[in-house]
Amino acid sequence: MIRSSVVTFVSAGMLSPKKRDHVLARQQLYLNYGALSLATKLQLAGRDVALFHGEHRDPEDLFCQIRDSGRFPSIYPLMISIPSFYALPWAQAFCKLAKAADPECRLVVGGRWVVGPDPEWLRGLLPQADVLAPGLSEGVIERLLTESPVLKRVAEPAPGFTLNHLLVDGYRRYQPSVEASRGCGMGCAFCEERDIKVEKLGDAATLAASMALVGEQYNGEEIRPYLQASMFLPTARWASAFAVEMARIGLNMAWRTETRVDAITTQTLVSLAEAGLGVIDLGLETASPRQILAMRKADNPDRYLRRASELLETCRDHGVMAKVNVLLYAGETEETLAETTAWLDAHASAIAGVSVGPVIAYGPPKTADLLLDDWRRLGARPVDTTSAASTGITTMHLSTAFPAEAAEVASLQLSRRFMDEDAYFELKSFSYYPRDYRRADFERDVAASDAAKLPFTVRRRDAARVDHDQNFDEANLK
Ligand code: SF4
């Protein structure tokens, strides 16, 4: 058997989309920047490296592509990254294919959220894996190619190099990522980052230089990088230095990031807007004081909501699109949801869109059980008590008022209250749709999707109108 000397990373895809399955949901791309960080590190050490994303493709289809390109089989292990529990069934299918084609192939499987909580549990679901890497693996990635070091869950700082997007198969379809910092540690009860200490942001000039380098990787074409940080926590001084540096190097680039609603001051936001911040994902989660406390989101709900108001208004006044994340939580009632809805109504002019969903316990029993006990005390119960063990995903009946089905209906209603198709397209195309995905593509996919599952209001257009628009677009591009 002829073996290549390429290190191939595969980011596991999904057999069906995370939330609701429809044509539109299958268009979203998620760059696995954790796997890209490892791939970049190996490439900087002189290895020949490639990263493939499973997306919503058939595992066999991607496996054949890698094999036919001559990269598989290789003298090196196949590096499989599982970015979420939703990607686990895809990874299982892919690992089986790889082992069947080359029983000698070593499979190194990583993905800190999925492998980290309980590697033994995962071994039972993924017996083909030769090595399970439970943590961030930059420090051991070289050794993973040749041996099986003893691996622990470790916190590693954001790497000091720029991600090399050229290593990603079809990289021009993906919006790039720039990693700003890791960790959070703010203690929100439902979140996997609750106990992982936040890392101090690096030097503003270095981050700006990294964004410029990513721009060069895309030959100066328009890109909208996502500044990755679970908890983007710049000070006013840092943000001002970042704006100055972006202007000094003449980088006119719109970018996106996420943070808490009470993490940054209005002055900081103003500087970030000057530095190109175009969209900010804000984890409001709820505007019900009772639910804020139940989530352990903040211990002073009034102050939390006051800061959220100020931040949203500053976003609106400085041209930053604010996408607000809302979480229907354990113990949710008609009254708590009405509080959140009323608060959002009062801030509607400052909200570009909302993303709403019921809380879900991620992880095997070892980690999910703690959450489930907490949520039971708040009046919730799992839809299926065996699903943590079989899938790592436990959906919830939130309360008597909001069993799982009613929570899904309420989530869709709340999303649609604040988002129409224009807002949705604008937010999704900023970061998640392929860079060449146009409005006409979107209209076609909306028309082909089940309207009952779409999280935005649709002015349904008939097929003839869509065809007309598409022909019109094509004619204008010629
Ligand atoms: S602030 Fe966000 S990232 Fe941090 S623990 Fe809370 S939900 Fe998680």
Coordinates of C-alpha atoms and ligand atoms in Angstrom, one line a residue:
M1 CA 0.0 0.0 0.0
I2 CA 1.5 3.4 -1.0
R3 CA 1.3 5.9 1.8
S4 CA 1.5 9.7 1.6
S5 CA 3.4 11.8 4.1
V6 CA 0.5 14.2 4.6
V7 CA -1.1 14.9 8.0
T8 CA -4.8 15.1 7.3
F9 CA -7.2 16.7 9.7
V10 CA -10.9 16.0 9.4
S11 CA -13.4 18.2 11.2
A12 CA -16.4 15.9 11.7
G13 CA -19.6 17.2 10.0
M14 CA -23.2 16.6 10.9
L15 CA -25.6 14.1 9.5
S16 CA -28.4 16.6 10.1
P17 CA -28.2 20.2 11.3
K18 CA -28.0 21.2 15.0
K19 CA -31.3 22.8 15.6
R20 CA -33.9 22.3 12.8
D21 CA -33.3 20.4 9.6
H22 CA -34.2 22.3 6.4
V23 CA -32.4 23.2 3.2
L24 CA -31.3 26.5 4.5
A25 CA -29.8 25.1 7.7
R26 CA -27.6 22.9 5.6
Q27 CA -25.9 25.9 4.0
Q28 CA -24.1 27.0 7.1
L29 CA -20.3 26.5 7.4
Y30 CA -18.4 26.4 10.7
L31 CA -14.7 26.8 10.4
N32 CA -13.1 24.5 12.9
Y33 CA -10.5 27.0 14.1
G34 CA -9.3 24.6 16.9
A35 CA -8.3 22.0 14.3
L36 CA -6.9 24.7 12.1
S37 CA -4.7 25.9 15.0
L38 CA -3.2 22.4 15.3
A39 CA -2.8 22.1 11.6
T40 CA -1.1 25.5 11.4
K41 CA 1.3 24.5 14.2
L42 CA 2.3 21.4 12.3
Q43 CA 2.7 23.2 9.1
L44 CA 4.9 25.8 10.8
A45 CA 7.0 22.8 12.0
G46 CA 7.5 21.8 8.3
R47 CA 4.8 19.2 7.9
D48 CA 2.6 18.8 4.8
V49 CA -0.9 19.3 6.3
A50 CA -4.5 19.6 5.1
L51 CA -7.8 20.2 6.9
F52 CA -11.1 19.0 5.5
H53 CA -14.6 19.8 6.9
G54 CA -17.3 17.3 6.9
E55 CA -20.0 20.0 6.8
H56 CA -23.3 18.3 5.8
R57 CA -21.6 16.0 3.4
D58 CA -22.0 12.2 3.4
P59 CA -19.0 10.9 5.4
E60 CA -18.3 8.4 2.5
D61 CA -18.2 11.3 0.0
L62 CA -15.5 13.1 2.0
F63 CA -13.6 9.9 2.7
C64 CA -13.5 9.2 -1.1
Q65 CA -12.3 12.7 -1.8
I66 CA -9.4 12.4 0.7
R67 CA -8.5 8.9 -0.6
D68 CA -8.7 9.9 -4.2
S69 CA -6.5 12.9 -3.6
G70 CA -3.7 10.5 -2.5
R71 CA -3.5 11.8 1.0
F72 CA -5.0 8.6 2.5
P73 CA -3.5 6.3 3.5
S74 CA -0.6 8.1 5.1
I75 CA 2.4 7.3 7.3
Y76 CA 0.8 9.6 9.8
P77 CA -2.3 9.2 11.9
L78 CA -5.6 10.6 10.6
M79 CA -6.5 13.4 12.9
I80 CA -10.3 13.6 13.6
S81 CA -11.7 16.6 15.4
I82 CA -15.3 16.4 16.8
P83 CA -16.4 20.0 17.4
S84 CA -19.7 19.1 19.1
F85 CA -21.9 16.2 20.2
Y86 CA -24.0 16.7 17.1
A87 CA -21.0 15.7 15.0
L88 CA -20.5 12.4 16.8
P89 CA -22.6 10.2 14.5
W90 CA -20.8 11.6 11.5
A91 CA -17.4 10.9 13.2
Q92 CA -18.5 7.3 14.0
A93 CA -19.4 6.7 10.4
F94 CA -16.1 8.3 9.1
C95 CA -13.9 6.4 11.5
K96 CA -15.5 3.1 10.4
L97 CA -14.8 3.9 6.8
A98 CA -11.1 4.8 7.5
K99 CA -10.4 1.6 9.5
A100 CA -12.2 -0.6 6.9
A101 CA -10.0 0.9 4.1
D102 CA -6.8 0.7 6.1
P103 CA -6.8 -1.3 9.3
E104 CA -3.3 -0.1 10.0
C105 CA -4.4 3.6 10.1
R106 CA -4.1 5.2 13.5
L107 CA -7.0 7.4 14.4
V108 CA -6.3 10.3 16.8
V109 CA -9.6 11.8 17.9
G110 CA -9.8 15.2 19.6
G111 CA -12.4 17.9 20.3
R112 CA -12.2 19.1 23.8
W113 CA -16.0 19.5 24.4
V114 CA -16.7 16.0 23.2
V115 CA -13.6 14.0 24.3
G116 CA -12.7 16.0 27.4
P117 CA -15.6 15.3 29.8
D118 CA -15.2 11.5 29.9
P119 CA -12.8 9.8 27.4
E120 CA -13.8 6.4 28.6
W121 CA -17.4 7.0 27.7
L122 CA -16.4 8.2 24.3
R123 CA -14.2 5.1 23.8
G124 CA -17.3 3.0 24.1
L125 CA -19.0 4.9 21.3
L126 CA -15.9 5.3 19.1
P127 CA -14.0 2.0 19.5
Q128 CA -12.0 2.7 16.3
A129 CA -10.1 5.6 17.9
D130 CA -6.5 4.7 18.7
V131 CA -5.9 7.8 20.8
L132 CA -8.4 10.2 22.4
A133 CA -7.0 13.7 23.0
P134 CA -9.2 15.3 25.7
G135 CA -7.8 18.8 25.8
L136 CA -6.4 21.6 23.7
S137 CA -3.5 19.8 22.1
E138 CA -1.1 22.4 20.7
G139 CA 1.5 21.4 23.3
V140 CA 1.4 17.7 22.3
I141 CA 0.4 17.8 18.7
E142 CA 3.9 16.7 17.4
R143 CA 4.1 13.8 19.7
L144 CA 0.6 12.7 18.7
L145 CA 1.9 12.0 15.3
T146 CA 4.4 9.4 16.5
E147 CA 3.4 8.2 20.0
S148 CA 0.5 8.2 22.4
P149 CA 1.5 10.6 25.2
V150 CA -0.4 10.6 28.5
L151 CA -3.1 13.1 27.8
K152 CA -4.9 15.3 30.3
R153 CA -7.4 18.0 30.0
V154 CA -5.2 21.1 30.0
A155 CA -5.9 24.8 29.4
E156 CA -3.6 26.1 26.7
P157 CA -3.3 29.8 25.8
A158 CA -4.4 31.1 22.4
P159 CA -1.5 30.4 20.0
G160 CA 0.8 33.2 19.1
F161 CA 0.6 32.5 15.4
T162 CA -2.0 33.5 12.7
L163 CA -4.2 30.6 11.5
N164 CA -3.2 29.5 8.1
H165 CA -6.6 29.3 6.2
L166 CA -4.8 28.1 3.1
L167 CA -4.6 24.7 4.7
V168 CA -8.4 24.4 4.7
D169 CA -9.8 22.5 1.7
G170 CA -12.0 25.0 -0.2
Y171 CA -10.8 27.8 2.2
R172 CA -12.2 30.6 0.0
R173 CA -15.8 29.5 0.9
Y174 CA -15.2 30.0 4.6
Q175 CA -15.1 33.3 6.5
P176 CA -11.9 33.2 8.5
S177 CA -11.2 33.2 12.2
V178 CA -8.8 35.1 14.3
E179 CA -8.3 33.7 17.8
A180 CA -8.3 36.5 20.4
S181 CA -8.4 34.7 23.7
R182 CA -9.5 31.5 25.4
G183 CA -11.6 30.7 28.4
C184 CA -14.2 32.6 30.4
G185 CA -14.9 31.4 33.9
M186 CA -17.9 33.5 34.5
G187 CA -19.8 30.6 36.1
C188 CA -23.0 30.5 34.1
A189 CA -24.6 27.3 35.2
F190 CA -25.4 25.9 31.7
C191 CA -22.1 26.6 30.0
E192 CA -19.1 24.4 29.4
E193 CA -16.7 27.4 29.8
R194 CA -18.0 28.3 33.2
D195 CA -14.9 27.1 35.1
I196 CA -12.2 27.8 32.5
K197 CA -10.4 30.9 33.5
V198 CA -10.4 33.7 30.9
E199 CA -7.0 34.5 29.4
K200 CA -5.9 38.1 29.1
L201 CA -6.2 39.6 25.6
G202 CA -2.9 39.7 23.7
D203 CA -1.4 42.9 22.4
A204 CA -3.8 45.0 20.2
A205 CA -1.1 45.6 17.5
T206 CA -0.4 41.9 17.2
L207 CA -4.1 41.1 16.8
A208 CA -4.4 43.8 14.1
A209 CA -1.3 42.4 12.3
S210 CA -2.9 38.9 12.4
M211 CA -6.1 40.3 10.8
A212 CA -4.0 41.9 8.1
L213 CA -2.2 38.6 7.5
V214 CA -5.5 36.8 7.1
G215 CA -6.5 39.5 4.6
E216 CA -3.4 38.6 2.6
Q217 CA -4.3 34.9 2.7
Y218 CA -7.6 35.9 0.9
N219 CA -5.7 38.0 -1.6
G220 CA -7.2 41.2 -0.3
E221 CA -10.8 40.0 -1.2
E222 CA -13.5 41.2 1.2
I223 CA -13.6 39.0 4.3
R224 CA -15.4 39.2 7.6
P225 CA -13.3 37.5 10.2
Y226 CA -14.8 36.2 13.4
L227 CA -12.7 37.3 16.4
Q228 CA -12.9 34.1 18.4
A229 CA -13.1 34.5 22.2
S230 CA -15.6 32.8 24.5
M231 CA -15.4 35.9 26.6
F232 CA -14.2 38.9 24.6
L233 CA -13.1 41.2 27.4
P234 CA -11.2 44.2 26.1
T235 CA -10.6 47.2 28.3
A236 CA -11.4 50.7 26.9
R237 CA -7.6 51.2 26.6
W238 CA -7.1 48.0 24.6
A239 CA -10.1 48.8 22.3
S240 CA -8.8 52.3 21.6
A241 CA -5.3 50.9 20.9
F242 CA -6.8 48.4 18.5
A243 CA -8.8 51.1 16.6
V244 CA -5.6 53.2 16.3
E245 CA -3.6 50.3 15.0
M246 CA -6.3 49.2 12.5
A247 CA -6.3 52.8 11.2
R248 CA -2.5 53.0 11.2
I249 CA -2.1 49.9 9.0
G250 CA -5.1 51.0 6.9
L251 CA -7.1 47.9 7.5
N252 CA -10.7 48.5 6.6
M253 CA -12.2 45.1 7.6
A254 CA -15.6 44.4 9.2
W255 CA -15.5 41.7 11.8
R256 CA -17.7 39.9 14.3
T257 CA -17.3 38.7 17.8
E258 CA -19.3 37.6 20.9
T259 CA -19.4 38.6 24.5
R260 CA -21.7 39.0 27.5
V261 CA -24.0 42.0 27.7
D262 CA -22.3 43.3 30.8
A263 CA -18.7 42.6 29.9
I264 CA -17.7 45.7 28.0
T265 CA -18.3 49.4 28.6
T266 CA -20.0 51.7 26.1
Q267 CA -16.7 53.5 25.6
T268 CA -15.0 50.2 24.7
L269 CA -17.8 49.4 22.3
V270 CA -17.4 52.8 20.5
S271 CA -13.7 52.1 20.0
L272 CA -14.4 48.6 18.7
A273 CA -16.9 50.0 16.2
E274 CA -14.2 52.4 15.0
A275 CA -11.9 49.3 14.6
G276 CA -14.5 47.6 12.3
L277 CA -16.8 45.7 14.6
G278 CA -19.8 45.0 12.4
V279 CA -21.7 42.3 14.3
I280 CA -21.7 41.4 18.0
D281 CA -23.3 38.3 19.4
L282 CA -24.5 39.1 22.8
G283 CA -25.3 36.4 25.3
L284 CA -28.2 38.1 27.1
E285 CA -30.0 34.7 27.6
T286 CA -33.0 36.2 29.5
A287 CA -34.4 39.4 30.8
S288 CA -36.3 37.8 33.6
P289 CA -34.7 38.6 37.0
R290 CA -35.7 35.2 38.3
Q291 CA -34.1 33.4 35.4
I292 CA -30.9 35.5 35.5
L293 CA -30.4 34.3 39.1
A294 CA -31.4 30.7 38.3
M295 CA -28.8 30.6 35.4
R296 CA -26.2 32.2 37.8
K297 CA -25.7 34.7 34.9
A298 CA -25.3 37.6 37.3
D299 CA -26.1 38.2 41.0
N300 CA -27.6 41.7 40.4
P301 CA -30.3 41.4 37.7
D302 CA -31.1 45.1 37.7
R303 CA -27.5 46.1 37.1
Y304 CA -27.1 43.3 34.4
L305 CA -30.2 44.5 32.5
R306 CA -29.1 48.2 32.8
R307 CA -25.7 47.4 31.3
A308 CA -27.4 45.4 28.6
S309 CA -29.6 48.4 27.7
E310 CA -26.7 50.7 27.5
L311 CA -24.7 48.4 25.4
L312 CA -27.5 47.7 22.9
E313 CA -28.2 51.4 22.5
T314 CA -24.5 52.1 21.9
C315 CA -24.5 49.4 19.3
R316 CA -27.4 51.0 17.5
D317 CA -25.9 54.5 17.7
H318 CA -22.6 53.3 16.3
G319 CA -23.8 51.1 13.5
V320 CA -23.0 47.7 15.1
M321 CA -25.5 45.0 14.4
A322 CA -26.4 43.3 17.7
K323 CA -27.6 39.7 17.6
V324 CA -29.0 38.7 20.9
N325 CA -28.9 35.1 22.2
V326 CA -31.8 34.0 24.3
L327 CA -32.0 30.8 26.3
L328 CA -35.3 29.4 27.5
Y329 CA -34.2 27.9 30.8
A330 CA -35.2 25.3 33.4
G331 CA -38.3 26.6 35.3
E332 CA -39.3 28.9 32.5
T333 CA -42.9 30.1 32.8
E334 CA -45.3 32.2 30.8
E335 CA -44.4 35.1 33.1
T336 CA -40.6 34.8 32.8
L337 CA -40.9 34.5 29.0
A338 CA -43.2 37.6 29.0
E339 CA -40.6 39.5 30.9
T340 CA -37.9 38.7 28.4
T341 CA -40.2 39.5 25.5
A342 CA -41.2 42.8 26.9
W343 CA -37.6 43.8 27.5
L344 CA -36.7 42.8 23.9
D345 CA -39.7 44.8 22.6
A346 CA -38.4 47.8 24.4
H347 CA -35.0 47.5 22.8
A348 CA -36.2 46.4 19.3
S349 CA -34.7 49.3 17.6
A350 CA -31.3 48.2 18.8
I351 CA -31.6 44.5 18.0
A352 CA -30.6 43.2 14.5
G353 CA -31.8 39.7 15.3
V354 CA -32.3 37.1 18.0
S355 CA -31.3 33.5 18.3
V356 CA -33.6 31.6 20.7
G357 CA -33.5 28.0 21.9
P358 CA -34.3 25.9 25.0
V359 CA -31.4 24.9 27.3
I360 CA -29.8 21.5 26.5
A361 CA -27.4 19.5 28.7
Y362 CA -24.4 18.5 26.7
G363 CA -22.1 15.8 27.8
P364 CA -22.1 12.2 29.0
P365 CA -23.7 11.3 32.3
K366 CA -20.5 12.2 34.2
T367 CA -21.0 15.9 33.4
A368 CA -24.7 16.1 32.4
D369 CA -26.0 14.6 35.7
L370 CA -24.8 17.6 37.7
L371 CA -26.7 19.9 35.4
L372 CA -29.8 17.7 35.3
D373 CA -29.9 17.6 39.1
D374 CA -29.8 21.4 39.2
W375 CA -32.5 21.8 36.6
R376 CA -34.8 19.2 38.2
R377 CA -34.8 21.4 41.3
L378 CA -36.0 24.2 39.1
G379 CA -38.9 22.1 37.8
A380 CA -37.3 20.7 34.5
R381 CA -36.9 17.1 33.5
P382 CA -35.0 15.3 30.7
V383 CA -37.0 14.3 27.6
D384 CA -35.0 11.0 27.6
T385 CA -33.0 9.9 30.6
T386 CA -30.8 7.7 28.5
S387 CA -29.8 10.2 25.8
A388 CA -26.8 11.6 27.8
A389 CA -25.2 8.1 27.7
S390 CA -26.1 7.4 24.1
T391 CA -25.5 10.7 22.4
G392 CA -24.2 13.3 24.9
I393 CA -27.2 15.5 24.2
T394 CA -30.1 15.8 26.6
T395 CA -33.1 17.9 25.6
M396 CA -35.4 19.1 28.3
H397 CA -39.0 19.6 29.3
L398 CA -38.3 23.0 30.9
S399 CA -41.4 23.2 33.2
T400 CA -45.1 22.3 33.2
A401 CA -45.7 25.4 31.2
F402 CA -43.0 24.6 28.7
P403 CA -42.6 20.9 27.8
A404 CA -40.0 20.5 25.1
E405 CA -42.5 20.9 22.2
A406 CA -43.9 24.1 23.6
A407 CA -40.4 25.4 24.2
E408 CA -39.6 24.9 20.6
V409 CA -42.8 26.7 19.5
A410 CA -42.0 29.6 21.8
S411 CA -38.4 29.7 20.5
L412 CA -39.6 30.1 16.9
Q413 CA -42.2 32.6 17.8
L414 CA -39.7 34.8 19.7
S415 CA -37.2 34.6 16.9
R416 CA -39.8 35.6 14.3
R417 CA -41.0 38.5 16.4
F418 CA -37.6 40.1 15.9
M419 CA -36.3 38.8 12.6
D420 CA -37.5 38.8 9.1
E421 CA -35.7 37.2 6.2
D422 CA -33.6 40.4 5.5
A423 CA -32.2 40.5 9.0
Y424 CA -31.6 36.8 9.0
F425 CA -29.8 36.8 5.7
E426 CA -27.7 39.8 6.7
L427 CA -26.5 38.2 10.0
K428 CA -25.9 34.7 8.5
S429 CA -24.2 35.9 5.4
F430 CA -21.9 38.0 7.5
S431 CA -20.1 34.9 9.0
Y432 CA -21.8 31.6 8.4
Y433 CA -22.9 31.2 4.8
P434 CA -20.3 30.4 2.1
R435 CA -18.7 33.6 0.9
D436 CA -20.2 33.0 -2.5
Y437 CA -23.7 32.4 -1.3
R438 CA -25.9 35.2 -2.7
R439 CA -29.3 36.5 -1.9
A440 CA -30.8 34.7 -4.9
D441 CA -29.4 31.4 -3.4
F442 CA -30.9 32.3 -0.1
E443 CA -34.3 33.0 -1.7
R444 CA -34.2 29.7 -3.5
D445 CA -33.3 27.8 -0.3
V446 CA -36.0 29.6 1.7
A447 CA -38.6 28.6 -0.9
A448 CA -37.4 24.9 -0.7
S449 CA -37.4 24.9 3.2
D450 CA -40.3 24.0 5.4
A451 CA -41.6 27.4 6.5
A452 CA -42.8 26.0 9.8
K453 CA -39.1 25.4 10.8
L454 CA -37.7 28.8 9.8
P455 CA -36.8 31.1 12.6
F456 CA -37.7 34.3 10.8
T457 CA -40.8 35.7 9.1
V458 CA -41.0 35.1 5.4
R459 CA -42.6 37.1 2.7
R460 CA -43.0 33.9 0.8
R461 CA -42.3 34.5 -2.9
D462 CA -43.5 32.1 -5.5
A463 CA -41.1 30.0 -7.4
A464 CA -41.6 32.0 -10.6
R465 CA -40.5 35.1 -8.9
V466 CA -37.4 33.4 -7.5
D467 CA -36.5 32.0 -11.0
H468 CA -37.0 35.5 -12.4
D469 CA -34.6 37.0 -9.8
Q470 CA -32.1 34.3 -10.3
N471 CA -32.1 34.8 -14.1
F472 CA -31.9 38.5 -13.5
D473 CA -28.9 38.1 -11.2
E474 CA -27.1 35.7 -13.6
A475 CA -27.8 38.1 -16.6
N476 CA -26.3 41.0 -14.7
L477 CA -23.2 39.0 -13.7
K478 CA -22.4 38.2 -17.3
Ligands
SF4_1 S1 -20.3 34.4 30.0 FE1 -20.7 33.1 28.2 S2 -18.9 31.8 27.9 FE2 -18.8 32.7 30.0 S3 -19.6 31.1 31.3 FE3 -21.3 32.5 30.8 S4 -22.3 31.6 29.0 FE4 -20.2 30.6 29.2

